């Protein structure tokens, strides 16, 4: 048999029939990682399969193996997965545009609305992270399913459960990653997978050890591996999904026992102490599976041998053979040894002996056809083997679109030219050629046709590099097609590239418009069709948030957001904040991209009132109030997903009043400014970044002549900072901030510094001026605590200089130093931070904050 189905023309090759050996892999969560060890042992023993059937984790391991991954490659993939974040579908920050990064999460609670009713999630995760992990690997698999799992290296079946009908569903066509996802979508943890009219979840609910499926698919021998979970103890049933797991385990006991009886042999690894969630014990679980398979190896060989003896036409005695003659073997290379045939002379043979000889000849790969004739004389028996070898090859030519380098074909020419064609060699070389094409990113590349020209003895191989004939979108009832297609870097007529397709899925999902984004590759009449499948969210959103700190006390906000206005990925929101020291109402419009460009735009209209403490020489005076009414209008150009250059117009009426005669501020003016801004933001996460830079600068002016501003001024700022990991848990954060402005800058537009995040030890906005220099270094360590939330210890030093006039000289004694240490937690309520800071010669201070800033 051959693992690659060769599209031969003018050449005949029909693999000899042999018994079908099926491998059935059960569910069981992490316990199913033992399947990898079983596969390793069976592969080392030379036992091959004609079918793999898997449920849940069995479909993951079995699907990858069927697609061409070795047991060691599957082990590495499993170990690379961050199982702690497998249910976190949040878009990675590095995949967002800077305009999206500029509005980080600030809500504590968010619920989407269907009309006037909130939408209750059906599960913890929609499964996008799972699908992405599967797709990223399987799109580069050595063999592509092309919508039919019989096209894999080993035919494959995934078992799932339809929630609508309650029936078992056997998936044999479609997208391999989607089928595996459906088979392993455990209720409450992962959302059901919609395929056609079916709503599919974990196959273990209806058939955790699908031996019956293998028999229905025509298997002669079934080897089953049972890693079914044991029941949880009373104190292990707390969370809803743990209760669901217990119920599912109870339900599967009876059907699993029945399927065990149907199997020819059952391998049951000793996994007693391990639970379905023990994904950290990968190597131990694999070793247990390997050991269990080794113990059953002799029995497996015996069962296969017995099945082979029963297969085929009934045996009968032919008698004594006086002579053996081979016809058609003259052109064979010397390495083909036919002595075993001649040794049949003078021996008594059966019909099975002859059939086995023919099978042995055919499996050398040199013959299009072989047959045996038994000639009976008066008292003698002659056995004649007639062989029809494949023709010799003088030349190998390739037909393609000349986008592939000729060097990629050199090996196959070297191995085939000047030799009689060997179908096994040709199969291996075609397989290796496809692998090389896939490794170079041509995931849809395939051999269309292999044609032999007898007159010239030329082997012509036609290649399809994988050109995209069509791109279709399914599931977007609200979102316009162009919103999705502009994020997908591949276009009709392009050669399909795995890396670009993967990036396209990430880009589309990063719009935050969809629960799930899938990519199906289909073939229609020999044409490659890319199908982008999306599952839309509900786009009306309500958000609630709260924050507490020693300084600002308690603040809260509510936001009502339309996430996808007119299907153009435009946001419209109404935001309201209230607290003891601040109030704000804002209506805004925002679009990440204008049509198909990389331009972004934002408009907002607001009323903002805040009360701040005033300090002079580290002594608090009376509070002052600033009120702003107006709007901002911004247009910017994204620089990839790393940077943004923008131009902003601000129109504000500003009023600032202090009741303290020692701070006699009373400002009331119309402000019209233009700001040119550049931002580069590569931070990997917020809060508590671990790596990445954050650099920004802006130039701002208020012009009386151009804008009619009552206060003309010019202001420039530069901020440079970065996060750099030293170890897996330790990183450091250097930063520098410099700002300058002319003497016309009004007080409300000064540079302000202070607060736990900005300069520990100072109160919020305690220091201010028209000129500022600030530099420092922070070191943060993630504590190795066995907690459901992350905990950090941080220490740092910062230096600050502020003054009002550019011509002033800043003395060393004017600089303020801060040394601080903090304990912080990244909790479900947002960051929790307690900081102790010391300002030498001035004060010591404790800061505390809870929740996201807004």
PDB file of C-alpha atoms in Angstrom, residues 287-485:
ATOM      1  CA  UNK A 287       5.843   6.540  29.206  1.00  0.00           C
ATOM      2  CA  UNK A 288       2.887   4.704  30.774  1.00  0.00           C
ATOM      3  CA  UNK A 289       1.288   4.321  27.352  1.00  0.00           C
ATOM      4  CA  UNK A 290       4.536   3.077  25.812  1.00  0.00           C
ATOM      5  CA  UNK A 291       4.949   0.460  28.536  1.00  0.00           C
ATOM      6  CA  UNK A 292       1.350  -0.767  28.192  1.00  0.00           C
ATOM      7  CA  UNK A 293       1.734  -1.183  24.417  1.00  0.00           C
ATOM      8  CA  UNK A 294       5.019  -3.072  24.794  1.00  0.00           C
ATOM      9  CA  UNK A 295       3.347  -5.544  27.128  1.00  0.00           C
ATOM     10  CA  UNK A 296       0.654  -6.269  24.494  1.00  0.00           C
ATOM     11  CA  UNK A 297       2.974  -6.370  21.459  1.00  0.00           C
ATOM     12  CA  UNK A 298       3.194 -10.158  21.080  1.00  0.00           C
ATOM     13  CA  UNK A 299      -0.578 -10.460  21.308  1.00  0.00           C
ATOM     14  CA  UNK A 300      -1.020  -7.720  18.678  1.00  0.00           C
ATOM     15  CA  UNK A 301       1.315  -9.446  16.236  1.00  0.00           C
ATOM     16  CA  UNK A 302      -0.450 -12.777  16.797  1.00  0.00           C
ATOM     17  CA  UNK A 303      -3.896 -11.298  16.160  1.00  0.00           C
ATOM     18  CA  UNK A 304      -2.759  -9.601  12.944  1.00  0.00           C
ATOM     19  CA  UNK A 305      -1.030 -12.782  11.766  1.00  0.00           C
ATOM     20  CA  UNK A 306      -4.160 -14.857  12.373  1.00  0.00           C
ATOM     21  CA  UNK A 307      -6.307 -12.327  10.554  1.00  0.00           C
ATOM     22  CA  UNK A 308      -3.961 -12.384   7.540  1.00  0.00           C
ATOM     23  CA  UNK A 309      -4.178 -16.170   7.376  1.00  0.00           C
ATOM     24  CA  UNK A 310      -7.970 -16.025   7.288  1.00  0.00           C
ATOM     25  CA  UNK A 311      -8.008 -13.329   4.606  1.00  0.00           C
ATOM     26  CA  UNK A 312      -8.541 -14.111   0.933  1.00  0.00           C
ATOM     27  CA  UNK A 313      -9.518 -17.189  -1.050  1.00  0.00           C
ATOM     28  CA  UNK A 314      -9.616 -20.509   0.717  1.00  0.00           C
ATOM     29  CA  UNK A 315      -6.294 -22.329   0.653  1.00  0.00           C
ATOM     30  CA  UNK A 316      -5.700 -25.676  -1.143  1.00  0.00           C
ATOM     31  CA  UNK A 317      -2.779 -27.925  -1.957  1.00  0.00           C
ATOM     32  CA  UNK A 318      -1.172 -27.544  -5.399  1.00  0.00           C
ATOM     33  CA  UNK A 319       1.239 -30.502  -5.174  1.00  0.00           C
ATOM     34  CA  UNK A 320       4.942 -30.880  -5.803  1.00  0.00           C
ATOM     35  CA  UNK A 321       6.582 -28.251  -8.012  1.00  0.00           C
ATOM     36  CA  UNK A 322       9.223 -29.644 -10.365  1.00  0.00           C
ATOM     37  CA  UNK A 323      10.432 -26.282 -11.715  1.00  0.00           C
ATOM     38  CA  UNK A 324       9.955 -22.517 -11.421  1.00  0.00           C
ATOM     39  CA  UNK A 325      10.221 -20.101 -14.364  1.00  0.00           C
ATOM     40  CA  UNK A 326      10.313 -16.281 -14.188  1.00  0.00           C
ATOM     41  CA  UNK A 327       9.151 -14.356 -17.277  1.00  0.00           C
ATOM     42  CA  UNK A 328       9.760 -10.593 -17.640  1.00  0.00           C
ATOM     43  CA  UNK A 329      12.513 -10.199 -15.080  1.00  0.00           C
ATOM     44  CA  UNK A 330      15.396  -9.530 -17.467  1.00  0.00           C
ATOM     45  CA  UNK A 331      15.199  -5.729 -17.179  1.00  0.00           C
ATOM     46  CA  UNK A 332      15.214  -5.672 -13.408  1.00  0.00           C
ATOM     47  CA  UNK A 333      18.209  -4.198 -11.566  1.00  0.00           C
ATOM     48  CA  UNK A 334      20.562  -6.632  -9.908  1.00  0.00           C
ATOM     49  CA  UNK A 335      19.465  -5.607  -6.424  1.00  0.00           C
ATOM     50  CA  UNK A 336      16.091  -7.286  -7.006  1.00  0.00           C
ATOM     51  CA  UNK A 337      16.659 -10.807  -5.695  1.00  0.00           C
ATOM     52  CA  UNK A 338      14.301 -13.501  -7.053  1.00  0.00           C
ATOM     53  CA  UNK A 339      16.109 -16.471  -5.531  1.00  0.00           C
ATOM     54  CA  UNK A 340      13.246 -17.064  -3.135  1.00  0.00           C
ATOM     55  CA  UNK A 341      11.069 -17.991  -6.137  1.00  0.00           C
ATOM     56  CA  UNK A 342      13.542 -20.513  -7.556  1.00  0.00           C
ATOM     57  CA  UNK A 343      13.799 -22.167  -4.172  1.00  0.00           C
ATOM     58  CA  UNK A 344      10.190 -23.250  -4.606  1.00  0.00           C
ATOM     59  CA  UNK A 345      11.404 -26.047  -6.964  1.00  0.00           C
ATOM     60  CA  UNK A 346      11.198 -29.507  -5.510  1.00  0.00           C
ATOM     61  CA  UNK A 347       8.816 -28.483  -2.767  1.00  0.00           C
ATOM     62  CA  UNK A 348       5.162 -28.994  -2.088  1.00  0.00           C
ATOM     63  CA  UNK A 349       3.220 -25.714  -2.377  1.00  0.00           C
ATOM     64  CA  UNK A 350      -0.210 -24.448  -1.474  1.00  0.00           C
ATOM     65  CA  UNK A 351      -2.264 -21.800  -3.155  1.00  0.00           C
ATOM     66  CA  UNK A 352      -1.538 -19.423  -0.250  1.00  0.00           C
ATOM     67  CA  UNK A 353       2.209 -19.842  -0.834  1.00  0.00           C
ATOM     68  CA  UNK A 354       1.834 -18.651  -4.405  1.00  0.00           C
ATOM     69  CA  UNK A 355      -0.406 -15.726  -3.432  1.00  0.00           C
ATOM     70  CA  UNK A 356       2.161 -14.633  -0.838  1.00  0.00           C
ATOM     71  CA  UNK A 357       4.886 -14.805  -3.495  1.00  0.00           C
ATOM     72  CA  UNK A 358       2.857 -12.584  -5.801  1.00  0.00           C
ATOM     73  CA  UNK A 359       2.245 -10.127  -2.969  1.00  0.00           C
ATOM     74  CA  UNK A 360       5.977 -10.045  -2.191  1.00  0.00           C
ATOM     75  CA  UNK A 361       6.831  -9.364  -5.854  1.00  0.00           C
ATOM     76  CA  UNK A 362       4.203  -6.659  -6.171  1.00  0.00           C
ATOM     77  CA  UNK A 363       5.322  -4.937  -3.018  1.00  0.00           C
ATOM     78  CA  UNK A 364       8.837  -4.431  -4.347  1.00  0.00           C
ATOM     79  CA  UNK A 365       7.337  -1.589  -6.388  1.00  0.00           C
ATOM     80  CA  UNK A 366       8.940  -2.609  -9.690  1.00  0.00           C
ATOM     81  CA  UNK A 367       5.884  -4.251 -11.262  1.00  0.00           C
ATOM     82  CA  UNK A 368       2.690  -3.016 -12.827  1.00  0.00           C
ATOM     83  CA  UNK A 369       1.309  -6.517 -12.776  1.00  0.00           C
ATOM     84  CA  UNK A 370       2.362  -9.996 -11.664  1.00  0.00           C
ATOM     85  CA  UNK A 371       0.633 -13.323 -12.088  1.00  0.00           C
ATOM     86  CA  UNK A 372       1.365 -17.009 -11.584  1.00  0.00           C
ATOM     87  CA  UNK A 373       0.464 -19.917 -13.846  1.00  0.00           C
ATOM     88  CA  UNK A 374       0.519 -23.516 -12.759  1.00  0.00           C
ATOM     89  CA  UNK A 375       1.264 -25.871 -15.691  1.00  0.00           C
ATOM     90  CA  UNK A 376       0.562 -29.529 -15.051  1.00  0.00           C
ATOM     91  CA  UNK A 377       2.344 -32.187 -17.065  1.00  0.00           C
ATOM     92  CA  UNK A 378       1.660 -35.884 -17.012  1.00  0.00           C
ATOM     93  CA  UNK A 379       3.611 -36.298 -13.827  1.00  0.00           C
ATOM     94  CA  UNK A 380       5.198 -32.883 -13.227  1.00  0.00           C
ATOM     95  CA  UNK A 381       4.117 -29.411 -12.084  1.00  0.00           C
ATOM     96  CA  UNK A 382       5.706 -26.198 -13.440  1.00  0.00           C
ATOM     97  CA  UNK A 383       5.170 -22.798 -11.750  1.00  0.00           C
ATOM     98  CA  UNK A 384       5.520 -19.778 -14.066  1.00  0.00           C
ATOM     99  CA  UNK A 385       5.699 -16.230 -12.644  1.00  0.00           C
ATOM    100  CA  UNK A 386       4.869 -13.634 -15.291  1.00  0.00           C
ATOM    101  CA  UNK A 387       6.048 -10.135 -14.421  1.00  0.00           C
ATOM    102  CA  UNK A 388       5.272  -6.834 -16.125  1.00  0.00           C
ATOM    103  CA  UNK A 389       7.872  -4.362 -14.842  1.00  0.00           C
ATOM    104  CA  UNK A 390       7.412  -0.618 -14.945  1.00  0.00           C
ATOM    105  CA  UNK A 391       9.317   0.974 -17.862  1.00  0.00           C
ATOM    106  CA  UNK A 392      12.700   2.700 -17.474  1.00  0.00           C
ATOM    107  CA  UNK A 393      12.830   6.486 -17.076  1.00  0.00           C
ATOM    108  CA  UNK A 394      15.085   8.570 -19.325  1.00  0.00           C
ATOM    109  CA  UNK A 395      13.831  11.985 -18.315  1.00  0.00           C
ATOM    110  CA  UNK A 396      11.715  13.648 -15.630  1.00  0.00           C
ATOM    111  CA  UNK A 397      10.059  16.964 -16.428  1.00  0.00           C
ATOM    112  CA  UNK A 398       7.892  19.198 -14.260  1.00  0.00           C
ATOM    113  CA  UNK A 399       5.008  21.360 -15.364  1.00  0.00           C
ATOM    114  CA  UNK A 400       4.262  24.313 -13.062  1.00  0.00           C
ATOM    115  CA  UNK A 401       3.908  28.098 -13.109  1.00  0.00           C
ATOM    116  CA  UNK A 402       7.632  28.812 -12.714  1.00  0.00           C
ATOM    117  CA  UNK A 403       7.367  30.250  -9.232  1.00  0.00           C
ATOM    118  CA  UNK A 404       9.257  27.327  -7.712  1.00  0.00           C
ATOM    119  CA  UNK A 405      13.057  27.129  -7.894  1.00  0.00           C
ATOM    120  CA  UNK A 406      14.377  24.346 -10.140  1.00  0.00           C
ATOM    121  CA  UNK A 407      16.656  23.159  -7.311  1.00  0.00           C
ATOM    122  CA  UNK A 408      13.658  21.794  -5.456  1.00  0.00           C
ATOM    123  CA  UNK A 409      13.312  19.098  -8.143  1.00  0.00           C
ATOM    124  CA  UNK A 410      16.962  18.013  -8.308  1.00  0.00           C
ATOM    125  CA  UNK A 411      16.640  15.142  -5.832  1.00  0.00           C
ATOM    126  CA  UNK A 412      13.693  13.463  -7.521  1.00  0.00           C
ATOM    127  CA  UNK A 413      15.437  13.649 -10.912  1.00  0.00           C
ATOM    128  CA  UNK A 414      18.580  12.149  -9.445  1.00  0.00           C
ATOM    129  CA  UNK A 415      16.680   9.242  -7.897  1.00  0.00           C
ATOM    130  CA  UNK A 416      14.485   8.362 -10.904  1.00  0.00           C
ATOM    131  CA  UNK A 417      16.372   9.111 -14.148  1.00  0.00           C
ATOM    132  CA  UNK A 418      18.238   6.147 -15.667  1.00  0.00           C
ATOM    133  CA  UNK A 419      16.381   3.596 -13.538  1.00  0.00           C
ATOM    134  CA  UNK A 420      13.385   1.344 -14.063  1.00  0.00           C
ATOM    135  CA  UNK A 421      10.454   3.051 -12.453  1.00  0.00           C
ATOM    136  CA  UNK A 422       9.802   1.852  -8.932  1.00  0.00           C
ATOM    137  CA  UNK A 423       6.422   2.829  -7.590  1.00  0.00           C
ATOM    138  CA  UNK A 424       7.623   2.767  -3.985  1.00  0.00           C
ATOM    139  CA  UNK A 425      10.565   5.035  -4.800  1.00  0.00           C
ATOM    140  CA  UNK A 426       8.279   7.346  -6.776  1.00  0.00           C
ATOM    141  CA  UNK A 427       5.803   7.458  -3.885  1.00  0.00           C
ATOM    142  CA  UNK A 428       8.531   8.294  -1.374  1.00  0.00           C
ATOM    143  CA  UNK A 429       9.989  11.017  -3.607  1.00  0.00           C
ATOM    144  CA  UNK A 430       6.603  12.595  -4.305  1.00  0.00           C
ATOM    145  CA  UNK A 431       5.905  12.550  -0.582  1.00  0.00           C
ATOM    146  CA  UNK A 432       9.244  14.211   0.148  1.00  0.00           C
ATOM    147  CA  UNK A 433       8.635  16.792  -2.620  1.00  0.00           C
ATOM    148  CA  UNK A 434       5.267  17.702  -1.108  1.00  0.00           C
ATOM    149  CA  UNK A 435       6.853  17.946   2.318  1.00  0.00           C
ATOM    150  CA  UNK A 436       9.509  20.335   1.008  1.00  0.00           C
ATOM    151  CA  UNK A 437       6.848  22.483  -0.639  1.00  0.00           C
ATOM    152  CA  UNK A 438       4.832  22.583   2.595  1.00  0.00           C
ATOM    153  CA  UNK A 439       7.924  23.472   4.638  1.00  0.00           C
ATOM    154  CA  UNK A 440       8.428  26.423   2.299  1.00  0.00           C
ATOM    155  CA  UNK A 441       4.889  27.552   3.055  1.00  0.00           C
ATOM    156  CA  UNK A 442       3.058  26.123   0.012  1.00  0.00           C
ATOM    157  CA  UNK A 443       0.469  24.305   2.130  1.00  0.00           C
ATOM    158  CA  UNK A 444      -1.880  23.573  -0.808  1.00  0.00           C
ATOM    159  CA  UNK A 445       0.834  22.469  -3.218  1.00  0.00           C
ATOM    160  CA  UNK A 446       0.161  19.043  -4.664  1.00  0.00           C
ATOM    161  CA  UNK A 447       0.981  16.774  -7.575  1.00  0.00           C
ATOM    162  CA  UNK A 448      -1.910  16.991 -10.012  1.00  0.00           C
ATOM    163  CA  UNK A 449      -0.865  14.332 -12.498  1.00  0.00           C
ATOM    164  CA  UNK A 450       1.950  11.898 -13.229  1.00  0.00           C
ATOM    165  CA  UNK A 451       2.000  10.887 -16.890  1.00  0.00           C
ATOM    166  CA  UNK A 452       4.348   8.495 -18.639  1.00  0.00           C
ATOM    167  CA  UNK A 453       5.201   8.992 -22.339  1.00  0.00           C
ATOM    168  CA  UNK A 454       6.355   5.577 -23.656  1.00  0.00           C
ATOM    169  CA  UNK A 455       7.764   6.909 -26.940  1.00  0.00           C
ATOM    170  CA  UNK A 456      10.257   9.167 -25.157  1.00  0.00           C
ATOM    171  CA  UNK A 457      10.315   7.294 -21.840  1.00  0.00           C
ATOM    172  CA  UNK A 458       9.624  10.606 -20.165  1.00  0.00           C
ATOM    173  CA  UNK A 459       7.904  10.951 -16.782  1.00  0.00           C
ATOM    174  CA  UNK A 460       5.943  14.194 -16.716  1.00  0.00           C
ATOM    175  CA  UNK A 461       4.836  15.516 -13.328  1.00  0.00           C
ATOM    176  CA  UNK A 462       2.282  18.319 -13.187  1.00  0.00           C
ATOM    177  CA  UNK A 463       2.278  20.480 -10.060  1.00  0.00           C
ATOM    178  CA  UNK A 464      -0.340  22.792  -8.601  1.00  0.00           C
ATOM    179  CA  UNK A 465       1.432  25.282  -6.364  1.00  0.00           C
ATOM    180  CA  UNK A 466      -1.866  26.045  -4.636  1.00  0.00           C
ATOM    181  CA  UNK A 467      -3.306  29.108  -6.368  1.00  0.00           C
ATOM    182  CA  UNK A 468      -6.415  30.521  -4.715  1.00  0.00           C
ATOM    183  CA  UNK A 469      -9.349  30.438  -7.114  1.00  0.00           C
ATOM    184  CA  UNK A 470     -11.910  31.967  -4.767  1.00  0.00           C
ATOM    185  CA  UNK A 471     -12.305  33.351  -1.230  1.00  0.00           C
ATOM    186  CA  UNK A 472     -15.678  33.052   0.453  1.00  0.00           C
ATOM    187  CA  UNK A 473     -16.997  34.287   3.785  1.00  0.00           C
ATOM    188  CA  UNK A 474     -19.595  32.396   5.802  1.00  0.00           C
ATOM    189  CA  UNK A 475     -21.414  33.530   8.946  1.00  0.00           C
ATOM    190  CA  UNK A 476     -21.225  37.345   8.676  1.00  0.00           C
ATOM    191  CA  UNK A 477     -24.812  38.493   8.951  1.00  0.00           C
ATOM    192  CA  UNK A 478     -23.916  42.036  10.083  1.00  0.00           C
ATOM    193  CA  UNK A 479     -20.250  42.603   9.257  1.00  0.00           C
ATOM    194  CA  UNK A 480     -19.479  43.676   5.704  1.00  0.00           C
ATOM    195  CA  UNK A 481     -17.256  41.415   3.604  1.00  0.00           C
ATOM    196  CA  UNK A 482     -14.633  44.117   3.081  1.00  0.00           C
ATOM    197  CA  UNK A 483     -14.080  44.425   6.847  1.00  0.00           C
ATOM    198  CA  UNK A 484     -13.016  40.767   6.918  1.00  0.00           C
ATOM    199  CA  UNK A 485     -11.163  40.642   3.605  1.00  0.00           C
TER     200      UNK A 485
END
